[in-house]
Amino acid sequence: MGKAVTTLVFAAGLLFAATAPIYLGLELLTHFAVEKAKVQARGLSEALLTRADSVTRQLEGVSRSLGGLSGTLPCASYIQSEMGRLVLQSPLLRAIAYTDGSRVLCSSLGRSLDGTDLGTPDFVSLQDIRVWQEVVLPAAPNLRYIALSRNGYTIFLNRGDLVSSAILLEPSATLGLFYPGNTNRFFGVGYVQPEWLQEAATRRAAVVEMSGTVVALSPSRTFQHVALVAIPRDAYLHNLTAMRWVVGVAGAMAGLMLCGLIVWRQRRVQDLPHLLRKAIRKREFYLAYQPIVDIHTGKWIGAEALLRWERPFGAEPIGPDVFIPEAEKLGLSEDIAAQVFELAARDIPEIAARVRGFYVSLNISANEVRSGSGRSLVQRLLQATGMPPESLLIELTERGLLEANARETINAIRGLGVRVAIDDFGTGYSSLAYLGSFPVDYLKLDKVFTQGLVEQGPKRTVAIQIIDLARSLNFDVIAEGAETAEQVQAISEHGVSKVQGWYFERALPLNELLDALLDRGGRTLRSGAMAESQL
């Protein structure tokens, strides 16, 4: 009995050793095929969007220029000549016409289209553009055209020029334009699934896999349409049949080599210094914004910009508490700081356009203080955005205060009109007495002491001393890390009105922050939180 069990275990081990490399190889093939299909789908959707935007802009240009010339004579001979000139200048337009409803009155093709009835349009977009998806013209009865009309001026383009030519790159793909909202229409080639259109209706750029089909969505920033490309599973796996046999045979004969390669690759991928350098090169970082709240008014008065790492392909996230110290050890912190300020320069004008009197807080590490690059980062941001200095707050850690040129850096930043805060005070190396020697505007109470205010012990004592000293030095205090109503109450009782922490809101991506900011006033706290915080 024991021998039989041993034989079975041995046989199972042999079977696993023989089949595992084959399975892994096939899975890797499929994964790479999917990723390749995603790149292809994204490229096709972006190309289609570019063309669709160009066509729509040309329609607007035709309507504007001809309407301005024609006055009450839209079919005058000089207008028809101008129609012909515009067609010749465009690589996409086949003809331009002036229509009364759906009937062509005149066109760039002379009298060949006069009187042609286009019929009822297939749909009308939110920009009041009437669309005929398939038009037959007397001059070319074997071809199908798309017609787009606005203010009576109609452009005709070959259907293949807009949505079909890209099919040559992937004949089995679905490719076309979706008009979400009240229009809710798709036109193009291939079949569409309802779940694709539901995703397109969100108007988010995305490349996703749905039930084995790779779907790429590229919404227009100017017009209603969303470019949609879908590549089915059979299309991106059909050329792997022969390769599957090769992988199967090679996997059976070289399982150990393949396993060793996979182990080596995994170790390489998990090498943090390598990943960090790659992330900086590929710009994989983004900013999330945690609101700073005035608990007396319940308004968001600012937000701290917090660095986040968006790792590709759904890889396991790495937090800033891990990668920022590693970047400092590798001498990469200044490269990351430069990207942070570039991201902020892109985001801050959007925030300022949504709400007035709202500031963004950015961090400068000890390395930027030591190198003297801190001031130049701030100055370039102000120049790039054109925003007033009051829209910015710069935070320095206590470790940065120990640098020999710390006071010079602080004075230089404040000389630009930008306020300066000491971040995470109480956890570094400086003493309370040392605090008064720096010309700063804010002191940020570390979450250890914010949360310690509700405890009986040394943390509470130190927290009260820090708040009292800051008040005596005319520093404003921001309490970080508030997570409970009890902590908010204790903060308020000690005269601190500015708070940030998970109790009020997590760090939000830019789009969520913009949605949360109401007209020129931030967003009020949820009613329960306000009631509890003011007990």
Coordinates of C-alpha atoms in Angstrom, one line a residue:
M1 CA 0.0 0.0 0.0
G2 CA 2.8 2.4 1.0
K3 CA 4.7 1.6 -2.3
A4 CA 1.6 2.3 -4.3
V5 CA 1.1 5.7 -2.6
T6 CA 4.7 6.6 -3.2
T7 CA 4.4 5.6 -6.9
L8 CA 1.3 7.7 -7.3
V9 CA 3.0 10.8 -5.7
F10 CA 6.0 10.3 -7.9
A11 CA 3.8 10.0 -11.0
A12 CA 1.9 13.1 -10.0
G13 CA 5.2 14.9 -9.6
L14 CA 6.4 13.8 -13.1
L15 CA 3.0 14.9 -14.6
F16 CA 3.3 18.3 -12.9
A17 CA 6.9 18.8 -14.0
A18 CA 5.9 17.9 -17.6
T19 CA 2.7 20.0 -17.8
A20 CA 3.4 23.1 -15.7
P21 CA 6.0 24.6 -18.1
I22 CA 3.6 24.0 -21.0
Y23 CA 0.7 25.6 -19.2
L24 CA 2.8 28.6 -18.1
G25 CA 4.1 29.0 -21.6
L26 CA 0.7 29.0 -23.1
E27 CA -0.5 31.5 -20.5
L28 CA 2.4 33.8 -21.3
L29 CA 1.7 33.6 -25.0
T30 CA -1.9 34.5 -24.3
H31 CA -0.9 37.4 -22.0
F32 CA 1.5 38.9 -24.6
A33 CA -1.1 38.5 -27.3
V34 CA -3.7 40.4 -25.2
E35 CA -1.2 43.2 -24.4
K36 CA -0.2 43.5 -28.1
A37 CA -3.9 43.6 -29.0
K38 CA -4.4 46.4 -26.4
V39 CA -1.6 48.5 -28.0
Q40 CA -3.0 47.9 -31.4
A41 CA -6.6 48.8 -30.4
R42 CA -5.4 51.9 -28.6
G43 CA -3.5 53.1 -31.7
L44 CA -6.5 52.4 -34.0
S45 CA -8.9 54.2 -31.7
E46 CA -6.7 57.2 -31.3
A47 CA -6.2 57.4 -35.1
L48 CA -9.9 57.1 -35.6
L49 CA -10.6 59.9 -33.0
T50 CA -8.1 62.2 -34.7
R51 CA -9.8 61.7 -38.0
A52 CA -13.3 62.1 -36.6
D53 CA -12.3 65.3 -34.8
S54 CA -10.6 66.6 -38.0
V55 CA -13.8 65.9 -40.0
T56 CA -16.0 67.6 -37.5
R57 CA -13.8 70.7 -37.3
Q58 CA -13.8 70.9 -41.1
L59 CA -17.6 70.8 -41.0
E60 CA -17.6 73.7 -38.6
G61 CA -15.1 75.5 -40.7
V62 CA -17.2 75.0 -43.9
S63 CA -20.3 76.2 -42.1
R64 CA -18.6 79.2 -40.7
S65 CA -16.7 80.3 -43.8
L66 CA -19.4 79.7 -46.3
G67 CA -22.1 81.1 -44.1
G68 CA -20.1 84.3 -43.6
L69 CA -19.6 84.7 -47.4
S70 CA -23.0 83.7 -48.7
G71 CA -25.4 85.9 -46.7
T72 CA -28.8 85.3 -48.3
L73 CA -27.3 83.7 -51.4
P74 CA -25.9 80.3 -50.3
C75 CA -25.9 79.0 -53.9
A76 CA -24.3 81.9 -55.6
S77 CA -21.7 80.9 -58.2
Y78 CA -18.8 82.3 -56.2
I79 CA -20.1 80.2 -53.2
Q80 CA -20.0 77.1 -55.3
S81 CA -16.5 78.0 -56.4
E82 CA -15.5 78.3 -52.8
M83 CA -17.0 74.9 -52.1
G84 CA -14.9 73.4 -54.8
R85 CA -11.7 75.1 -53.4
L86 CA -12.4 73.8 -49.9
V87 CA -12.8 70.2 -51.2
L88 CA -9.6 70.4 -53.1
Q89 CA -7.8 71.6 -50.0
S90 CA -9.0 68.7 -47.9
P91 CA -7.7 65.1 -48.1
L92 CA -11.0 63.8 -46.7
L93 CA -13.9 65.8 -48.2
R94 CA -15.4 64.5 -51.5
A95 CA -18.1 67.1 -51.9
I96 CA -19.8 70.1 -50.2
A97 CA -23.4 71.0 -50.7
Y98 CA -26.0 73.4 -49.4
T99 CA -29.2 71.7 -48.4
D100 CA -32.7 72.8 -47.6
G101 CA -33.7 70.2 -45.0
S102 CA -32.6 67.0 -46.7
R103 CA -32.8 68.3 -50.3
V104 CA -29.5 69.4 -52.0
L105 CA -29.9 72.9 -53.6
C106 CA -26.3 73.2 -54.9
S107 CA -22.9 71.7 -54.4
S108 CA -19.2 71.7 -55.3
L109 CA -20.0 69.1 -58.1
G110 CA -21.9 71.5 -60.2
R111 CA -25.5 70.4 -61.0
S112 CA -25.0 66.7 -60.6
L113 CA -26.3 66.7 -57.0
D114 CA -29.0 69.3 -57.4
G115 CA -32.4 68.1 -56.2
T116 CA -30.9 65.0 -54.5
D117 CA -33.0 64.0 -51.5
L118 CA -30.8 62.6 -48.7
G119 CA -33.8 61.4 -46.7
T120 CA -34.2 61.6 -42.9
P121 CA -30.9 61.8 -41.1
D122 CA -30.0 58.7 -39.1
F123 CA -29.4 60.9 -36.0
V124 CA -28.6 64.4 -34.8
S125 CA -25.6 64.9 -32.4
L126 CA -25.7 67.1 -29.3
Q127 CA -23.7 69.7 -31.3
D128 CA -26.7 69.8 -33.7
I129 CA -24.8 67.9 -36.5
R130 CA -27.1 65.8 -38.6
V131 CA -25.6 62.5 -39.7
W132 CA -26.5 60.3 -42.6
Q133 CA -24.5 57.0 -42.2
E134 CA -24.9 55.7 -45.8
V135 CA -25.7 58.0 -48.7
V136 CA -25.8 57.1 -52.4
L137 CA -25.0 59.9 -54.8
P138 CA -26.1 60.0 -58.4
A139 CA -22.6 60.7 -59.6
A140 CA -21.1 57.6 -57.9
P141 CA -24.0 55.0 -57.4
N142 CA -21.6 52.2 -56.4
L143 CA -20.0 54.0 -53.5
R144 CA -21.4 54.7 -50.0
Y145 CA -20.8 58.1 -48.4
I146 CA -21.2 59.6 -45.0
A147 CA -22.9 63.0 -44.9
L148 CA -22.6 65.5 -42.0
S149 CA -24.7 68.7 -42.0
R150 CA -24.7 71.8 -39.9
N151 CA -26.6 75.1 -40.6
G152 CA -27.5 73.8 -44.0
Y153 CA -23.9 73.2 -45.2
T154 CA -23.3 69.5 -45.8
I155 CA -20.0 67.7 -46.3
F156 CA -19.7 64.3 -48.0
L157 CA -16.8 61.8 -47.3
N158 CA -16.2 58.3 -48.4
R159 CA -17.3 55.9 -45.7
G160 CA -14.0 54.1 -45.9
D161 CA -12.0 57.3 -45.4
L162 CA -13.5 57.7 -41.9
V163 CA -14.1 54.3 -40.4
S164 CA -13.2 51.5 -42.7
S165 CA -9.6 52.0 -43.9
A166 CA -8.2 50.9 -40.5
I167 CA -9.9 47.6 -41.0
L168 CA -7.1 46.7 -43.4
L169 CA -4.8 46.5 -40.3
E170 CA -7.2 44.2 -38.5
P171 CA -10.0 42.9 -40.8
S172 CA -12.1 41.3 -38.0
A173 CA -12.1 44.3 -35.7
T174 CA -15.1 46.4 -34.8
L175 CA -14.3 50.1 -35.5
G176 CA -16.5 53.2 -35.4
L177 CA -17.9 56.2 -33.5
F178 CA -20.3 56.1 -30.6
Y179 CA -22.5 59.1 -29.7
P180 CA -23.5 58.7 -26.0
G181 CA -26.2 60.6 -24.2
N182 CA -29.6 61.3 -25.7
T183 CA -28.2 60.3 -29.2
N184 CA -26.9 56.9 -28.1
R185 CA -25.9 55.8 -31.6
F186 CA -23.0 53.9 -33.0
F187 CA -21.9 53.8 -36.6
G188 CA -19.0 52.0 -38.1
V189 CA -18.2 48.5 -39.1
G190 CA -18.5 45.2 -37.2
Y191 CA -20.8 44.2 -34.3
V192 CA -21.0 45.9 -30.9
Q193 CA -22.0 44.5 -27.5
P194 CA -24.1 46.5 -25.1
E195 CA -21.5 46.4 -22.4
W196 CA -19.0 48.1 -24.7
L197 CA -21.4 51.0 -25.3
Q198 CA -22.1 51.2 -21.5
E199 CA -18.4 51.6 -20.9
A200 CA -18.1 54.1 -23.8
A201 CA -21.0 56.2 -22.2
T202 CA -18.8 57.0 -19.2
R203 CA -16.5 58.9 -21.7
R204 CA -13.4 57.6 -20.0
A205 CA -10.4 56.7 -22.1
A206 CA -9.7 53.1 -21.5
V207 CA -8.3 49.9 -23.0
V208 CA -10.1 46.9 -21.4
E209 CA -10.7 43.2 -22.0
M210 CA -14.4 42.3 -21.9
S211 CA -15.3 38.6 -22.3
G212 CA -12.1 38.0 -24.2
T213 CA -12.5 41.0 -26.6
V214 CA -10.0 43.8 -26.3
V215 CA -11.9 47.1 -26.4
A216 CA -10.3 50.6 -26.7
L217 CA -12.2 53.8 -26.1
S218 CA -11.0 57.3 -27.0
P219 CA -13.4 60.1 -26.1
S220 CA -13.2 63.4 -27.9
R221 CA -12.3 66.4 -25.7
T222 CA -14.2 68.7 -28.0
F223 CA -17.1 66.8 -29.5
Q224 CA -19.7 64.3 -28.4
H225 CA -18.3 61.2 -30.2
V226 CA -16.2 58.4 -28.7
A227 CA -13.9 56.3 -30.9
L228 CA -14.4 52.6 -30.3
V229 CA -12.2 49.7 -31.5
A230 CA -12.8 46.1 -30.5
I231 CA -10.5 43.2 -31.4
P232 CA -12.1 39.8 -30.8
R233 CA -10.1 36.9 -29.1
D234 CA -10.0 34.9 -32.3
A235 CA -8.3 37.7 -34.1
Y236 CA -5.4 38.2 -31.7
L237 CA -4.9 34.4 -31.0
H238 CA -5.3 33.1 -34.6
N239 CA -1.6 33.4 -35.5
L240 CA -0.5 31.5 -32.3
T241 CA -1.6 28.0 -33.4
A242 CA 1.8 26.9 -34.6
M243 CA 3.6 28.6 -31.7
R244 CA 1.4 26.7 -29.3
W245 CA 2.9 23.4 -30.6
V246 CA 6.4 24.8 -30.4
V247 CA 5.9 25.9 -26.8
G248 CA 4.3 22.6 -25.9
V249 CA 7.3 20.5 -27.2
A250 CA 9.9 22.9 -25.8
G251 CA 8.1 23.0 -22.5
A252 CA 8.1 19.2 -22.1
M253 CA 11.9 19.1 -22.9
A254 CA 13.1 22.2 -21.1
G255 CA 10.8 22.6 -18.1
L256 CA 13.6 23.3 -15.6
M257 CA 15.1 25.9 -17.9
L258 CA 11.8 27.7 -18.3
C259 CA 11.1 27.6 -14.6
G260 CA 14.6 29.1 -13.9
L261 CA 13.9 31.8 -16.5
I262 CA 10.5 32.6 -14.8
V263 CA 12.1 32.8 -11.4
W264 CA 14.9 35.1 -12.7
R265 CA 12.4 37.3 -14.4
Q266 CA 10.2 37.6 -11.3
R267 CA 13.2 38.6 -9.2
R268 CA 14.2 41.1 -11.8
V269 CA 10.7 42.6 -11.9
Q270 CA 10.5 42.8 -8.2
D271 CA 13.9 44.7 -8.0
L272 CA 12.7 48.0 -6.5
P273 CA 15.6 50.2 -7.8
H274 CA 15.1 48.9 -11.3
L275 CA 11.3 49.5 -11.0
L276 CA 11.9 53.0 -9.7
R277 CA 14.2 54.1 -12.5
K278 CA 11.8 52.6 -15.0
A279 CA 8.8 54.4 -13.3
I280 CA 10.7 57.8 -13.5
R281 CA 11.6 57.2 -17.2
K282 CA 8.0 56.1 -18.1
R283 CA 6.4 58.8 -15.9
E284 CA 4.2 56.3 -14.0
F285 CA 3.5 58.7 -11.1
Y286 CA 0.5 60.9 -10.5
L287 CA -0.8 63.2 -7.7
A288 CA -3.7 62.5 -5.3
Y289 CA -5.1 65.4 -3.3
Q290 CA -6.1 65.1 0.4
P291 CA -8.3 68.0 1.4
I292 CA -7.4 70.4 4.2
V293 CA -10.6 71.4 6.0
D294 CA -11.6 74.4 8.1
I295 CA -13.7 72.6 10.7
H296 CA -15.4 75.9 11.7
T297 CA -16.9 76.6 8.3
G298 CA -16.9 73.0 7.0
K299 CA -15.2 74.1 3.8
W300 CA -12.2 72.6 2.0
I301 CA -9.7 75.4 1.9
G302 CA -6.8 73.5 0.3
A303 CA -5.3 70.1 -0.4
E304 CA -2.0 68.4 0.0
A305 CA -0.6 66.8 -3.2
L306 CA 0.5 63.3 -2.4
L307 CA 2.6 61.2 -4.8
R308 CA 1.2 57.9 -6.0
W309 CA 2.7 55.3 -8.3
E310 CA 0.4 53.8 -11.0
R311 CA 2.1 50.5 -11.8
P312 CA 1.3 49.0 -15.2
F313 CA -0.7 45.9 -15.9
G314 CA -2.4 45.9 -12.4
A315 CA 0.9 45.1 -10.6
E316 CA 0.9 45.1 -6.8
P317 CA 1.0 48.8 -5.6
I318 CA 4.0 50.2 -3.8
G319 CA 3.3 52.9 -1.3
P320 CA 5.2 56.2 -1.0
D321 CA 6.4 55.2 2.5
V322 CA 8.4 52.5 0.6
F323 CA 9.5 54.1 -2.7
I324 CA 10.3 57.6 -1.5
P325 CA 12.9 56.6 1.1
E326 CA 14.3 54.2 -1.6
A327 CA 14.5 57.0 -4.1
E328 CA 16.4 59.2 -1.6
K329 CA 18.9 56.4 -1.0
L330 CA 19.4 56.0 -4.8
G331 CA 19.7 59.7 -5.4
L332 CA 16.5 59.8 -7.4
S333 CA 14.5 62.1 -5.2
E334 CA 15.2 65.3 -7.3
D335 CA 14.1 63.5 -10.5
I336 CA 10.8 62.6 -8.7
A337 CA 10.5 66.1 -7.3
A338 CA 10.8 67.6 -10.8
Q339 CA 7.9 65.3 -12.0
V340 CA 5.8 66.2 -8.9
F341 CA 6.1 69.9 -9.8
E342 CA 5.4 69.3 -13.5
L343 CA 2.2 67.3 -12.5
A344 CA 1.2 70.1 -10.1
A345 CA 1.7 72.7 -12.8
R346 CA -0.7 70.8 -15.0
D347 CA -3.3 70.2 -12.2
I348 CA -3.3 73.5 -10.3
P349 CA -4.9 75.7 -13.1
E350 CA -7.8 73.1 -13.4
I351 CA -8.3 73.3 -9.6
A352 CA -8.2 77.1 -9.6
A353 CA -10.8 77.2 -12.4
R354 CA -13.2 75.3 -10.2
V355 CA -12.9 77.1 -6.9
R356 CA -11.6 80.4 -5.6
G357 CA -9.2 80.8 -2.7
F358 CA -8.1 77.1 -2.7
Y359 CA -4.4 76.3 -2.3
V360 CA -2.3 73.2 -3.1
S361 CA 0.4 72.1 -0.7
L362 CA 3.6 70.5 -2.2
N363 CA 6.5 68.8 -0.4
I364 CA 10.2 69.5 -0.7
S365 CA 12.6 67.0 0.7
A366 CA 15.9 67.5 2.4
N367 CA 17.7 66.7 -0.8
E368 CA 16.0 69.6 -2.6
V369 CA 17.0 71.9 0.3
R370 CA 20.6 70.7 0.2
S371 CA 21.0 71.1 -3.6
G372 CA 19.2 74.5 -3.6
S373 CA 16.8 73.3 -6.3
G374 CA 13.7 73.9 -4.1
R375 CA 13.4 77.6 -5.0
S376 CA 13.8 77.0 -8.7
L377 CA 11.1 74.3 -8.7
V378 CA 8.7 76.7 -7.0
Q379 CA 9.6 79.6 -9.3
R380 CA 9.2 77.5 -12.5
L381 CA 5.8 76.2 -11.3
L382 CA 4.6 79.8 -10.7
Q383 CA 5.9 80.9 -14.1
A384 CA 4.4 77.9 -15.9
T385 CA 0.9 78.3 -14.4
G386 CA 0.7 82.0 -14.0
M387 CA -1.1 81.4 -10.6
P388 CA -0.7 83.8 -7.7
P389 CA 1.7 82.7 -4.9
E390 CA -1.2 82.4 -2.5
S391 CA -2.4 79.3 -4.4
L392 CA 0.7 77.4 -3.2
L393 CA 2.0 76.1 0.1
I394 CA 5.4 74.5 0.4
E395 CA 6.1 71.9 3.1
L396 CA 9.6 71.1 4.4
T397 CA 10.3 68.2 6.7
E398 CA 12.2 68.6 10.0
R399 CA 15.2 66.8 8.4
G400 CA 15.3 69.5 5.8
L401 CA 15.6 72.1 8.5
L402 CA 18.9 70.6 9.5
E403 CA 20.5 71.4 6.2
A404 CA 23.0 74.3 6.3
N405 CA 21.1 76.3 3.7
A406 CA 17.6 75.6 5.1
R407 CA 17.0 79.2 6.2
E408 CA 18.3 80.5 2.9
T409 CA 15.9 78.2 1.0
I410 CA 12.9 79.2 3.2
N411 CA 13.6 82.9 2.7
A412 CA 14.0 82.4 -1.0
I413 CA 10.6 80.6 -1.3
R414 CA 8.9 83.1 0.9
G415 CA 10.5 85.9 -1.2
L416 CA 8.4 84.6 -4.1
G417 CA 5.3 85.2 -2.0
V418 CA 4.7 81.5 -1.3
R419 CA 3.9 80.3 2.2
V420 CA 6.1 77.7 3.9
A421 CA 5.1 75.0 6.4
I422 CA 7.1 72.5 8.5
D423 CA 5.7 69.1 7.9
D424 CA 5.2 66.2 10.4
F425 CA 6.5 68.3 13.2
G426 CA 7.5 66.4 16.3
T427 CA 8.9 63.3 14.6
G428 CA 12.2 64.6 13.4
Y429 CA 15.4 65.9 15.0
S430 CA 14.6 69.6 15.9
S431 CA 13.6 70.8 19.3
L432 CA 10.7 73.0 20.2
A433 CA 13.1 75.9 20.9
Y434 CA 14.8 75.4 17.5
L435 CA 11.4 76.0 15.8
G436 CA 11.4 79.8 16.5
S437 CA 14.6 80.4 14.4
F438 CA 12.9 79.6 11.1
P439 CA 10.6 82.2 9.3
V440 CA 7.8 79.8 8.4
D441 CA 4.0 80.3 8.2
Y442 CA 2.5 77.0 9.2
L443 CA 3.3 74.1 11.4
K444 CA 1.8 70.7 10.5
L445 CA 1.2 68.6 13.6
D446 CA 2.2 65.0 12.9
K447 CA -0.6 62.4 13.1
V448 CA 1.1 60.7 16.0
F449 CA 0.4 63.8 18.1
T450 CA -3.0 64.6 16.5
Q451 CA -4.2 61.2 17.5
G452 CA -2.4 61.4 20.8
L453 CA -4.5 64.4 21.9
V454 CA -7.2 61.9 23.0
E455 CA -4.8 59.8 25.1
Q456 CA -3.5 60.3 28.6
G457 CA 0.3 60.3 28.3
P458 CA 3.4 62.0 26.9
K459 CA 2.1 62.3 23.3
R460 CA -0.8 64.4 24.5
T461 CA 1.6 66.6 26.6
V462 CA 4.0 67.1 23.7
A463 CA 1.1 67.9 21.3
I464 CA -0.3 70.6 23.6
Q465 CA 3.2 72.1 23.9
I466 CA 3.7 72.2 20.1
I467 CA 0.3 73.9 19.6
D468 CA 1.0 76.4 22.3
L469 CA 4.5 77.2 21.0
A470 CA 3.2 77.6 17.5
R471 CA 0.6 80.0 18.7
S472 CA 3.2 82.0 20.6
L473 CA 5.3 82.3 17.4
N474 CA 2.3 83.3 15.3
F475 CA 2.4 80.1 13.3
D476 CA -0.9 78.6 12.0
V477 CA -1.3 74.9 12.8
I478 CA -2.7 72.2 10.5
A479 CA -3.4 68.9 12.3
E480 CA -2.7 65.8 10.2
G481 CA -4.1 62.3 10.4
A482 CA -7.5 63.0 12.1
E483 CA -9.5 59.7 11.9
T484 CA -12.3 60.0 14.5
A485 CA -14.8 62.5 15.7
E486 CA -13.1 62.4 19.1
Q487 CA -9.8 63.5 17.6
V488 CA -11.5 66.3 15.7
Q489 CA -13.2 67.5 18.9
A490 CA -9.9 67.5 20.8
I491 CA -8.2 69.4 18.0
S492 CA -10.9 72.0 18.0
E493 CA -10.8 72.4 21.8
H494 CA -7.1 73.3 21.6
G495 CA -7.8 76.1 19.1
V496 CA -6.8 74.4 15.9
S497 CA -9.2 74.9 13.0
K498 CA -7.4 73.4 10.0
V499 CA -7.4 69.6 9.8
Q500 CA -6.8 66.9 7.3
G501 CA -7.3 63.2 7.6
W502 CA -9.3 60.2 6.6
Y503 CA -12.2 61.3 8.9
F504 CA -13.0 64.0 6.3
E505 CA -11.7 62.5 3.1
R506 CA -9.1 60.2 1.6
A507 CA -6.6 61.4 -0.9
L508 CA -8.5 61.9 -4.2
P509 CA -7.4 61.7 -7.8
L510 CA -7.7 65.0 -9.6
N511 CA -11.0 64.2 -11.4
E512 CA -12.7 63.3 -8.1
L513 CA -11.3 66.4 -6.4
L514 CA -12.7 68.6 -9.2
D515 CA -16.1 66.9 -9.0
A516 CA -16.1 67.5 -5.2
L517 CA -15.4 71.2 -5.4
L518 CA -18.5 73.3 -5.6
D519 CA -18.9 76.8 -7.0
R520 CA -16.1 78.9 -5.6
G521 CA -16.4 77.5 -2.1
G522 CA -15.2 73.9 -1.7
R523 CA -17.4 71.3 -0.3
T524 CA -19.1 71.2 3.1
L525 CA -18.6 68.3 5.4
R526 CA -21.1 65.6 5.6
S527 CA -23.8 66.7 8.1
G528 CA -23.0 63.9 10.7
A529 CA -19.3 64.7 10.7
M530 CA -20.0 68.4 11.2
A531 CA -22.3 67.8 14.1
E532 CA -19.8 65.5 15.8
S533 CA -16.8 67.7 15.2
Q534 CA -18.5 70.6 16.9
L535 CA -19.6 68.8 20.0

